[in-house]
XYZ file of C-alpha atoms in Angstrom:
722
model
C 30.843 16.140 -50.136
C 32.844 15.470 -47.548
C 35.701 14.926 -49.911
C 36.294 18.454 -50.422
C 37.380 19.204 -47.441
C 40.658 17.800 -47.841
C 41.510 20.285 -50.425
C 43.144 23.084 -48.371
C 42.344 26.277 -50.321
C 41.503 28.831 -48.952
C 38.737 29.442 -51.303
C 37.348 26.065 -50.557
C 38.285 26.678 -46.371
C 35.814 29.377 -47.115
C 32.987 26.610 -48.591
C 33.611 24.714 -45.489
C 32.812 27.335 -43.269
C 29.895 28.037 -44.779
C 28.524 24.842 -44.790
C 29.125 24.623 -41.144
C 27.279 27.764 -40.369
C 24.438 26.361 -42.518
C 24.382 23.298 -40.697
C 24.639 24.805 -37.255
C 21.469 26.941 -38.074
C 19.620 24.196 -39.234
C 20.316 22.372 -35.901
C 19.535 25.475 -34.087
C 16.292 26.018 -35.692
C 15.077 22.403 -35.321
C 15.845 22.620 -31.067
C 14.061 25.631 -31.051
C 11.207 24.200 -32.971
C 11.194 21.084 -30.903
C 11.646 23.342 -27.695
C 8.520 24.496 -28.768
C 6.413 21.893 -29.417
C 7.785 20.827 -25.720
C 6.357 23.663 -24.546
C 2.882 23.053 -26.379
C 3.067 19.602 -25.281
C 3.310 20.559 -21.373
C 0.617 23.015 -21.724
C -1.824 20.950 -23.067
C -0.945 18.004 -20.288
C -1.821 21.318 -17.697
C -4.836 21.516 -19.478
C -5.885 18.025 -18.785
C -4.925 17.813 -15.223
C -7.049 21.191 -14.770
C -10.177 20.396 -17.143
C -10.813 16.354 -16.684
C -11.676 17.022 -13.612
C -14.439 19.864 -13.786
C -15.120 19.371 -17.524
C -19.119 18.031 -18.921
C -21.367 19.735 -21.084
C -24.310 20.622 -19.638
C -27.167 18.873 -22.055
C -29.002 16.032 -21.905
C -28.191 14.115 -25.098
C -23.519 14.372 -24.180
C -23.116 11.749 -21.879
C -21.637 12.600 -18.870
C -18.595 9.967 -18.761
C -18.113 9.714 -22.129
C -17.541 13.551 -22.381
C -14.339 13.056 -20.284
C -13.025 10.219 -22.309
C -13.532 12.316 -25.059
C -11.189 14.722 -23.636
C -8.754 11.941 -22.614
C -8.480 10.410 -25.785
C -8.297 13.508 -28.500
C -5.513 15.067 -25.792
C -3.505 12.330 -25.654
C -3.892 11.908 -29.472
C -2.571 15.095 -30.024
C -0.092 14.877 -27.578
C 1.739 11.586 -29.152
C 1.183 13.466 -32.678
C 3.996 15.770 -31.311
C 6.244 13.240 -29.925
C 6.351 11.558 -32.786
C 6.411 15.305 -34.916
C 9.681 15.820 -32.089
C 11.071 12.897 -33.242
C 11.297 12.927 -36.654
C 13.035 16.222 -36.592
C 15.574 14.910 -34.109
C 16.263 11.874 -34.915
C 16.331 9.794 -31.642
C 14.382 9.130 -28.693
C 14.982 7.439 -24.998
C 14.498 4.254 -24.006
C 14.877 2.224 -20.745
C 15.172 -1.613 -20.295
C 14.189 -0.764 -16.470
C 11.507 -3.341 -15.551
C 8.628 -0.450 -14.877
C 9.154 0.733 -18.326
C 9.531 -3.195 -19.964
C 6.331 -3.982 -18.069
C 4.496 -0.959 -18.900
C 4.415 -1.966 -22.736
C 3.648 -5.310 -22.484
C 0.164 -4.708 -20.404
C -1.136 -3.083 -23.486
C -0.011 -5.795 -25.834
C -1.846 -8.574 -23.416
C -4.766 -6.148 -23.645
C -4.427 -6.678 -27.401
C -4.005 -10.496 -27.716
C -6.888 -11.099 -25.401
C -9.083 -9.161 -27.140
C -8.355 -10.875 -30.923
C -9.311 -14.034 -28.594
C -12.181 -12.827 -27.011
C -14.838 -13.375 -29.138
C -16.240 -10.080 -29.057
C -13.502 -8.424 -30.840
C -15.464 -4.713 -31.319
C -17.120 -4.715 -27.246
C -12.987 -5.956 -25.760
C -10.943 -3.243 -28.282
C -13.347 -0.344 -27.484
C -16.791 -0.744 -26.276
C -18.511 2.517 -26.258
C -15.617 4.232 -26.107
C -15.319 5.292 -22.317
C -15.165 1.909 -20.404
C -12.099 2.246 -18.687
C -11.652 -1.712 -19.511
C -10.921 -2.283 -23.222
C -7.543 -2.555 -24.605
C -8.620 1.182 -26.168
C -8.573 2.806 -22.824
C -5.624 1.011 -21.378
C -3.188 1.570 -24.355
C -4.139 5.220 -24.431
C -3.346 5.505 -20.725
C 0.063 3.512 -20.499
C 0.837 5.978 -23.571
C -0.688 8.751 -21.767
C 1.814 7.926 -19.086
C 5.087 7.524 -21.175
C 4.196 10.472 -22.482
C 3.841 12.411 -18.994
C 7.350 10.867 -18.099
C 9.063 12.418 -21.024
C 7.241 15.618 -20.899
C 7.746 16.916 -17.140
C 11.593 16.662 -17.444
C 11.872 19.380 -14.854
C 11.308 19.432 -11.396
C 9.262 22.835 -11.938
C 7.050 21.471 -14.399
C 6.522 18.776 -11.705
C 5.495 21.182 -9.751
C 3.180 22.893 -11.635
C 1.491 19.638 -12.300
C 0.656 19.470 -9.060
C -0.340 23.715 -8.713
C -2.946 22.848 -11.344
C -4.048 20.139 -9.917
C -5.076 21.610 -6.754
C -6.592 24.488 -9.124
C -8.396 22.529 -10.300
C -9.757 21.492 -7.018
C -10.923 24.322 -5.854
C -12.981 24.826 -8.881
C -14.804 21.493 -8.072
C -15.448 22.474 -4.378
C -16.783 25.501 -4.929
C -19.269 23.591 -7.496
C -19.693 20.917 -5.039
C -20.368 22.948 -2.074
C -23.095 25.239 -4.107
C -24.337 22.160 -4.804
C -25.327 21.364 -1.109
C -26.897 25.124 -0.502
C -30.421 23.955 -0.504
C -32.203 26.467 -2.956
C -29.770 26.830 -5.619
C -30.297 24.469 -8.360
C -27.715 25.632 -11.023
C -27.545 23.253 -13.869
C -30.129 21.181 -12.781
C -30.679 19.587 -16.087
C -27.491 17.121 -14.794
C -29.392 16.464 -11.566
C -30.692 17.890 -8.879
C -29.567 15.088 -6.367
C -26.464 17.066 -3.563
C -24.428 13.862 -4.893
C -24.057 14.908 -8.447
C -20.637 16.053 -9.000
C -17.949 17.031 -11.996
C -15.893 14.220 -10.811
C -17.987 10.514 -11.248
C -19.634 8.331 -8.169
C -20.490 10.012 -4.856
C -17.353 7.376 -3.422
C -15.222 8.993 -6.313
C -15.588 12.927 -5.475
C -14.337 11.146 -2.091
C -11.296 9.499 -3.199
C -10.484 12.727 -5.355
C -10.543 14.992 -2.273
C -8.605 12.409 -0.238
C -6.141 12.618 -3.152
C -5.994 16.211 -2.211
C -5.950 15.883 1.803
C -2.673 13.216 1.488
C -1.078 16.111 -0.862
C -1.826 18.603 1.420
C -0.757 16.960 4.700
C 2.669 16.107 3.071
C 3.027 19.562 2.022
C 1.921 20.639 5.010
C 4.263 18.567 6.979
C 7.372 18.874 4.838
C 7.409 21.699 2.848
C 8.438 25.144 3.901
C 6.484 27.403 2.107
C 5.405 31.036 1.925
C 2.020 32.316 3.533
C 0.119 33.076 0.527
C 0.837 28.887 -0.504
C 0.730 27.688 3.243
C -2.964 29.286 3.304
C -3.680 27.908 -0.101
C -2.525 24.349 0.708
C -4.387 24.564 4.732
C -7.330 25.736 2.992
C -7.342 22.935 0.458
C -6.705 20.676 2.727
C -9.669 21.211 5.529
C -11.806 21.181 2.294
C -11.097 18.481 1.072
C -11.456 16.561 4.526
C -14.913 18.073 4.856
C -15.899 16.278 1.737
C -14.159 13.246 2.478
C -16.163 13.056 5.532
C -19.413 13.756 3.453
C -18.632 10.948 1.493
C -17.857 8.796 4.534
C -16.377 5.898 2.431
C -14.828 3.726 4.974
C -12.058 2.194 2.894
C -10.932 5.763 2.302
C -11.019 6.826 5.961
C -8.709 3.218 5.971
C -6.407 4.253 3.872
C -6.013 8.049 5.014
C -5.401 6.781 8.073
C -2.752 4.442 6.742
C -0.975 7.326 4.978
C -1.204 9.441 8.336
C 0.843 6.389 10.283
C 3.085 6.487 7.966
C 4.003 10.368 8.001
C 3.668 10.625 11.871
C 6.168 7.951 12.018
C 8.430 8.616 9.555
C 8.602 12.644 11.319
C 9.133 10.918 14.830
C 11.789 8.793 13.799
C 13.470 10.976 12.147
C 13.224 13.599 15.590
C 13.610 17.029 13.799
C 14.759 17.001 9.773
C 17.250 19.826 8.717
C 16.009 23.318 7.124
C 18.007 22.626 3.384
C 17.635 24.379 0.507
C 15.164 21.736 -1.410
C 12.334 22.961 0.546
C 12.148 20.606 3.784
C 11.608 22.294 6.591
C 12.293 20.679 10.212
C 9.783 19.077 12.299
C 8.984 18.907 16.224
C 6.014 16.825 16.255
C 3.546 16.133 13.588
C 0.644 17.361 14.785
C -1.734 17.620 11.492
C -0.513 14.217 10.354
C -2.022 12.805 13.889
C -5.151 14.693 13.904
C -5.785 13.067 10.716
C -4.687 9.566 12.218
C -7.443 10.187 14.988
C -10.093 11.368 12.921
C -9.842 8.107 10.713
C -9.652 6.010 13.768
C -13.129 7.910 14.771
C -14.514 7.562 10.995
C -13.248 3.572 11.059
C -14.697 2.223 14.228
C -18.545 4.448 14.223
C -18.970 4.537 10.748
C -22.388 4.510 11.966
C -22.672 7.061 14.230
C -19.834 9.591 14.158
C -19.735 8.974 9.872
C -23.756 9.302 9.356
C -24.167 12.432 10.940
C -22.097 14.824 8.738
C -24.250 12.956 5.509
C -27.366 12.660 7.784
C -27.366 16.946 7.811
C -27.123 17.342 4.570
C -29.567 14.540 3.215
C -26.929 13.194 1.687
C -27.660 9.496 0.652
C -26.198 7.372 -1.845
C -25.779 3.198 -2.287
C -23.352 2.199 -4.594
C -23.414 -1.857 -5.003
C -20.515 -4.013 -6.383
C -19.365 -8.047 -6.125
C -17.425 -8.550 -3.411
C -14.072 -9.413 -2.907
C -15.306 -13.397 -2.223
C -17.278 -13.388 -5.765
C -14.986 -12.305 -7.887
C -12.584 -14.386 -6.635
C -15.092 -17.166 -7.304
C -15.855 -16.194 -11.348
C -12.654 -16.165 -10.954
C -12.075 -19.498 -9.895
C -14.375 -20.343 -12.842
C -12.597 -18.527 -15.671
C -9.102 -19.856 -14.654
C -10.472 -23.399 -14.932
C -11.243 -23.157 -18.587
C -10.187 -22.402 -21.902
C -9.653 -18.537 -20.615
C -7.446 -18.952 -18.139
C -4.194 -17.514 -19.817
C -5.541 -14.910 -21.322
C -8.945 -14.240 -19.706
C -12.178 -13.625 -21.676
C -11.223 -10.449 -22.860
C -11.161 -6.761 -21.947
C -14.346 -5.349 -21.130
C -15.924 -9.153 -20.996
C -16.097 -9.409 -17.439
C -19.552 -9.656 -17.394
C -20.067 -13.337 -19.871
C -17.898 -14.177 -16.830
C -20.190 -13.321 -14.349
C -23.301 -14.664 -15.590
C -21.515 -18.058 -15.655
C -19.808 -18.168 -12.897
C -21.431 -16.387 -10.267
C -22.050 -17.795 -6.764
C -26.092 -19.203 -6.564
C -27.102 -17.286 -3.215
C -27.074 -14.082 -4.842
C -30.150 -15.383 -6.563
C -31.703 -15.166 -3.085
C -31.131 -11.403 -2.964
C -31.937 -8.751 -4.442
C -29.411 -8.913 -6.869
C -30.205 -11.624 -8.097
C -30.567 -10.103 -11.588
C -27.885 -6.944 -11.861
C -25.409 -7.671 -14.453
C -22.308 -6.450 -13.026
C -19.992 -5.455 -15.871
C -16.865 -5.237 -13.719
C -15.947 -7.409 -10.322
C -15.004 -5.770 -6.640
C -11.664 -3.980 -8.117
C -10.166 -3.154 -11.321
C -7.173 -5.165 -10.349
C -9.080 -8.192 -9.451
C -11.466 -7.827 -12.527
C -8.183 -8.020 -14.361
C -7.987 -11.852 -13.310
C -10.912 -12.304 -15.242
C -10.512 -10.468 -18.114
C -7.107 -10.697 -18.977
C -5.935 -14.044 -17.407
C -2.973 -14.838 -15.533
C -0.646 -13.686 -17.327
C -2.237 -9.579 -17.431
C -3.180 -10.202 -14.162
C 0.706 -11.326 -13.223
C 2.175 -8.091 -15.741
C -0.522 -5.959 -13.234
C 1.049 -7.262 -10.015
C 4.328 -7.310 -10.929
C 4.438 -3.998 -12.605
C 2.723 -1.795 -9.369
C 5.115 -4.170 -7.661
C 8.117 -2.830 -9.026
C 6.624 1.257 -9.519
C 6.018 1.209 -5.572
C 9.766 -0.810 -4.606
C 11.351 1.793 -6.567
C 8.909 5.077 -5.305
C 9.743 3.833 -1.606
C 13.796 2.300 -1.957
C 13.633 6.854 -3.495
C 11.108 8.771 -1.987
C 12.697 7.975 1.614
C 15.975 7.452 0.728
C 16.905 11.454 0.922
C 15.024 14.559 2.279
C 15.689 16.518 -0.676
C 14.125 15.821 -2.721
C 9.970 16.730 -1.538
C 8.466 16.445 -5.200
C 9.447 12.910 -5.569
C 7.895 11.826 -2.552
C 4.674 14.095 -3.226
C 4.434 12.527 -6.104
C 5.321 8.893 -4.336
C 2.556 8.956 -2.206
C -0.394 10.566 -4.879
C 0.456 7.706 -7.342
C -0.012 4.880 -4.557
C -2.489 6.362 -2.674
C -4.348 6.130 -6.482
C -3.394 2.712 -7.803
C -4.026 1.542 -3.822
C -7.612 2.688 -5.068
C -7.485 0.677 -7.874
C -6.686 -2.372 -6.137
C -9.472 -2.032 -3.612
C -12.152 0.240 -5.886
C -13.293 0.634 -9.917
C -13.095 4.048 -10.706
C -13.846 5.517 -13.395
C -11.960 7.471 -16.083
C -11.408 10.384 -14.132
C -9.379 9.147 -11.109
C -7.633 6.667 -13.757
C -6.584 9.049 -15.999
C -5.094 11.260 -12.580
C -3.499 7.486 -11.789
C -1.927 7.479 -14.744
C -0.754 11.230 -14.834
C 1.098 11.131 -11.777
C 2.504 7.540 -12.055
C 4.848 9.194 -15.323
C 5.403 12.567 -13.011
C 6.832 9.644 -10.772
C 8.663 7.761 -13.480
C 10.006 11.355 -14.763
C 11.715 12.576 -11.239
C 12.848 9.011 -10.997
C 14.850 9.582 -14.125
C 15.801 13.134 -13.432
C 16.888 11.891 -10.152
C 19.088 9.277 -11.810
C 16.719 6.079 -9.741
C 15.611 4.771 -13.608
C 18.095 4.420 -15.934
C 17.754 5.553 -19.438
C 19.696 6.597 -22.664
C 19.152 7.768 -25.742
C 19.489 6.130 -29.510
C 19.507 7.920 -32.149
C 18.142 6.683 -35.793
C 19.559 9.200 -38.100
C 22.912 8.100 -38.625
C 21.852 5.171 -40.464
C 20.183 5.777 -43.400
C 18.572 1.555 -43.328
C 17.672 2.202 -39.291
C 16.022 6.078 -40.381
C 14.592 4.752 -43.636
C 12.672 1.783 -41.032
C 11.662 4.414 -37.769
C 10.562 7.085 -39.885
C 7.869 4.436 -41.567
C 7.014 2.981 -38.004
C 6.376 6.783 -36.850
C 4.475 7.968 -39.321
C 2.478 4.770 -39.176
C 1.471 5.403 -35.655
C 0.426 9.324 -36.865
C -1.860 7.412 -38.872
C -3.176 5.206 -36.621
C -3.793 7.639 -33.579
C -5.827 10.010 -35.880
C -7.641 6.305 -37.511
C -8.023 6.311 -33.325
C -8.938 9.312 -32.603
C -11.473 9.667 -35.452
C -13.154 6.242 -34.182
C -12.903 7.570 -30.827
C -14.716 10.780 -32.046
C -17.541 8.836 -34.250
C -18.493 6.666 -31.776
C -18.827 10.169 -29.303
C -21.668 11.573 -31.783
C -23.366 8.315 -32.239
C -23.582 8.350 -28.597
C -25.153 11.705 -28.790
C -27.689 11.045 -31.318
C -28.792 7.954 -29.736
C -29.710 10.603 -26.631
C -31.023 13.383 -28.663
C -33.023 9.937 -30.191
C -33.726 8.828 -26.428
C -35.392 12.382 -25.879
C -37.155 13.171 -28.997
C -40.586 14.547 -29.474
C -42.105 11.992 -31.876
C -41.203 8.602 -32.877
C -40.011 10.138 -37.019
C -37.191 12.625 -34.858
C -36.467 9.797 -32.666
C -36.005 7.573 -35.579
C -33.830 9.778 -37.380
C -31.865 10.167 -34.898
C -31.284 7.156 -33.977
C -30.329 5.705 -37.305
C -27.458 8.396 -37.354
C -26.004 6.796 -34.666
C -26.074 3.870 -36.416
C -24.488 5.294 -39.514
C -21.444 6.545 -37.396
C -21.003 3.399 -35.341
C -22.755 0.129 -35.439
C -24.098 -0.837 -31.944
C -26.179 -3.504 -30.652
C -27.795 -1.279 -28.139
C -29.006 1.428 -30.973
C -30.809 -1.900 -33.514
C -32.457 -2.773 -30.078
C -33.401 1.101 -30.194
C -35.017 1.078 -33.981
C -36.449 -2.147 -33.302
C -38.519 -0.420 -30.369
C -38.929 2.661 -32.295
C -40.599 0.373 -35.208
C -42.692 -1.982 -32.765
C -44.409 1.609 -31.308
C -44.910 2.759 -35.189
C -46.776 -0.736 -35.457
C -48.806 0.424 -33.004
C -49.885 3.335 -34.722
C -50.739 3.128 -38.112
C -51.237 6.030 -40.349
C -54.648 7.209 -40.784
C -56.220 7.226 -44.174
C -54.525 3.872 -45.406
C -56.132 0.832 -47.689
C -56.621 -1.830 -45.981
C -53.827 -3.139 -48.519
C -51.604 -0.544 -47.589
C -51.931 -0.696 -44.280
C -51.405 -4.417 -44.482
C -48.287 -3.966 -46.174
C -47.119 -0.946 -44.136
C -47.484 -3.917 -41.226
C -46.108 -6.231 -42.604
C -42.935 -3.533 -43.542
C -43.055 -2.619 -40.162
C -42.474 -6.299 -38.614
C -39.705 -6.297 -40.956
C -38.058 -3.874 -39.519
C -38.788 -5.244 -36.503
C -37.221 -8.400 -36.724
C -34.130 -7.828 -38.883
C -33.199 -4.451 -36.357
C -33.574 -7.324 -33.636
C -30.933 -9.961 -35.301
C -28.876 -7.367 -36.132
C -28.504 -6.794 -32.833
C -27.381 -10.547 -31.820
C -24.768 -10.404 -34.657
C -23.254 -7.578 -33.735
C -22.565 -8.994 -30.586
C -23.856 -12.770 -30.815
C -22.214 -13.529 -27.266
C -24.415 -10.720 -24.982
C -27.650 -12.618 -23.351
C -29.533 -9.277 -23.680
C -29.629 -8.876 -27.570
C -30.587 -12.875 -27.470
C -33.153 -11.927 -24.750
C -34.481 -9.236 -27.127
C -34.576 -11.068 -30.097
C -37.282 -13.902 -28.534
C -39.455 -11.003 -26.316
C -39.639 -9.588 -30.194
C -40.989 -13.067 -31.203
C -42.721 -13.983 -28.489
C -44.995 -10.562 -28.979
C -44.974 -11.872 -32.339
C -46.391 -15.393 -30.914
C -48.713 -13.153 -29.331
C -50.036 -11.677 -32.646
C -50.353 -14.975 -34.325
C -47.311 -14.473 -36.843
C -46.230 -17.830 -37.453
C -43.192 -19.966 -36.911
C -42.588 -16.801 -34.098
C -42.720 -19.366 -31.019
C -39.836 -21.384 -32.469
C -38.184 -18.539 -32.884
C -38.995 -17.224 -29.580
C -37.869 -20.513 -27.808
C -34.531 -20.382 -30.004
C -33.673 -17.310 -28.815
C -34.319 -17.634 -24.787
C -32.431 -21.014 -24.932
C -29.149 -18.903 -26.826
C -29.623 -16.303 -23.899
C -30.024 -19.054 -20.942
C -26.852 -20.900 -22.400
C -24.721 -17.568 -21.993
C -26.937 -16.565 -18.665
C -26.732 -20.241 -17.078
C -27.822 -18.497 -13.767
C -30.310 -16.405 -13.892
C -33.640 -17.453 -12.271
C -35.863 -14.831 -14.383
C -34.822 -15.322 -17.798
C -34.980 -19.013 -16.873
C -38.532 -18.490 -16.092
C -39.020 -16.445 -18.831
C -38.199 -19.914 -21.188
C -40.337 -22.171 -18.735
C -43.060 -19.788 -19.730
C -43.002 -19.883 -23.024
C -43.023 -23.425 -23.421
C -45.905 -23.259 -20.945
C -47.680 -21.447 -22.894
C -46.643 -24.044 -26.073
C -47.995 -26.236 -24.616
C -44.429 -28.027 -24.151
C -45.349 -28.858 -20.806
C -42.864 -31.567 -19.964
C -39.973 -29.057 -21.366
C -41.883 -26.458 -19.682
C -41.660 -28.532 -16.033
C -37.878 -29.154 -16.660
C -37.219 -25.636 -17.558
C -39.045 -23.831 -14.637
C -37.737 -26.346 -12.270
C -34.630 -25.635 -12.776
C -35.564 -21.454 -11.831
C -36.810 -23.133 -8.600
C -33.665 -24.397 -7.843
C -31.444 -21.159 -8.797
C -33.988 -18.813 -6.781
C -36.148 -21.022 -3.709
C -38.411 -17.952 -2.999
C -39.273 -16.996 -6.961
C -43.297 -17.541 -6.698
C -43.721 -16.717 -10.430
C -42.002 -19.538 -11.124
C -43.409 -21.829 -8.431
C -46.680 -20.805 -9.486
C -45.895 -21.483 -12.851
C -44.370 -24.790 -11.966
C -47.291 -25.925 -10.663
C -49.733 -25.304 -13.471
C -47.214 -27.291 -15.359
C -47.425 -29.932 -12.952
C -51.508 -30.371 -12.238
C -51.954 -29.948 -16.408
C -49.735 -33.299 -16.608
C -51.948 -34.693 -13.646
C -49.474 -34.245 -11.324
C -51.603 -33.014 -8.472
C -49.948 -33.437 -5.345
C -46.584 -32.000 -7.378
C -48.829 -28.984 -7.791
C -50.079 -29.040 -4.424
C -46.632 -28.810 -2.682
C -45.363 -25.864 -4.843
C -48.993 -23.506 -4.916
C -48.718 -23.846 -0.664
C -45.189 -23.047 -1.172
C -46.569 -19.597 -3.286
C -48.802 -19.335 -0.370
C -46.033 -19.182 2.224
C -44.142 -16.897 0.393
C -47.153 -14.927 -0.241
C -49.493 -15.263 2.813
C -52.309 -11.792 1.670
C -52.818 -12.777 -1.784
C -56.225 -15.016 -0.760
C -56.341 -15.747 -4.712
C -53.919 -18.501 -4.089
C -55.668 -19.939 -1.089
C -58.786 -20.671 -3.486
C -56.772 -22.309 -5.894
C -55.475 -24.840 -3.873
C -58.841 -25.524 -2.242
C -60.339 -25.963 -5.909
C -57.450 -28.234 -6.394
C -58.896 -31.806 -7.339
C -62.162 -30.031 -8.704
C -62.852 -30.061 -12.411
C -61.955 -26.054 -12.318
C -58.932 -25.834 -13.742
C -56.172 -23.669 -12.780
C -55.442 -20.619 -14.923
C -52.265 -18.608 -15.091
C -52.028 -15.181 -12.409
C -48.578 -13.573 -11.967
C -48.015 -13.050 -8.312
C -45.327 -10.882 -8.524
C -43.118 -10.414 -5.187
C -39.922 -8.074 -3.794
C -38.825 -11.944 -3.796
C -38.755 -12.798 -6.803
C -36.512 -11.617 -9.519
C -36.717 -9.298 -11.541
C -37.507 -9.940 -15.613
C -35.030 -8.729 -17.646
């Protein structure tokens, strides 16, 4: 059509003018459509920031964490689809060769490959649907980060992002203050405990409020505000500081102290900021920063005295247990000397390595049988889940982000939003290094990281370039196919997560069902939506209860047939759980328990099935003394005395104060004619249980004709059976 422009006639000139005008109108329409989509994307982002901390469904069947996770997944998917549609319309996208961007793309790729080689692909790729360590969650968060950096293309939008976050905090604060007032029991179906909150764990509420404290502190010290906004910020500062004191998390006070020290030093070293049009104001002395520094110093040194007074006043008690850094590194050492060194055991697979390599000293504590699903912190656990490669990429990403942010934040006093975004981002990432945030804090971490990247782009610190694909038909075709595929993949991902969410709802309804029929109906629906090992184990338990409550009015033959049918369902459901996740030891323990119960009823071959299942469980969890004891006790009851001795001796080695294991070991010794060895075990049991007269009588009876008989001697020191 361009050849017509060469013919210089008045008619053709008129035609050319009309064509150009039409193209201009089309281009203008496309730009307006993209602008509307961009504004709507910004609105969705603000909705995410506002509703994420406060959103929950006040019904018992809706999982608290899953409800928040589904909000993040669906909004991110919608934002991504809008972004792809905009790219299809304008035919261009922004790219960068900055290490932050390259590393941000590389980390999810490593998570993907680690998942594929983990041996439990489903658990690593998606898990239950709300864990922060799966590939799907990490991929979603990085996509969200990139989308935020694209949506926040002006400083004004970043300002509104922070304003929305502060408003959301006030809703959280009002909710929590009301929870502290005696006699107010609204939303009691969630929990009447004053530590229950909208963010997640009690410590996470403290970290959330700590972020508000840091942000408020920066604004108070550096930004020139109107009187109304200043009052608003001061209220946020003191309320958030109150909740920081109420949670009394030592590491939080340490981080607050470091930030307030840096702020004080920065202000004092510059003596006085010059007021300028960009919003910074002059300061003579950092009064508020010094106040926070003194408070932090006081609460850290007096954690058990000063720090404990406020929680005690409101009757706040909260205990949170996680592996120490030393324990996590011990597990990492075992993982890195195995075949999982490069890519790790797989996302969401920390537990499998913990069971294999946990420190043996833990077996003599109250946490001998606690299954930790993540280590000391999110980042330190990555060394185990995604290996050396994934861990190095995380360190490189954070290093590049901190370096670029620090260099830019303190380079000029003109961009207070850049410095504020850097402080917020740095604060949140620190707690990914020293703590295990749930999906609320992790989502906020990536949102503020995206805001920081957006400001770095706007200030020219992070260089980008636009790539256009409309001018090249072949390139345009390929990119269009890829973008359409991404839309479809996003929809499939959102659908999968939604199915898992609804499956969780049906499962919880089943747990709260008023009858076995109702429970079975709901759990079957859950299985139809998303096959899960736990759902099959639940179904097996339901059938076990049905076995114990047979229908009335049946003939003997019908009762026998019903018994056999239910028995088959019990075993099949338990076996299905092991098929779904064969690397989860608890599935094999459950199957072993089923077979053991069948053995007590005289079912042929049940003992062999139980022993085989327990052995597989022990292979996956070889440092669990109570699990080894289960196997040893079963061998003893099955008259396999030599096997029982060998197994029970392992349990005693793993946990020296395990009374039940020593008791059964003594019985096995006695039945093998090793009376003195049996006496040693029984005497040790007596020392561990000085008030147990039966043990003392048993020791006296050794050598007489009467044989000792099994009598559990469970104590507080022993492990809890799984």
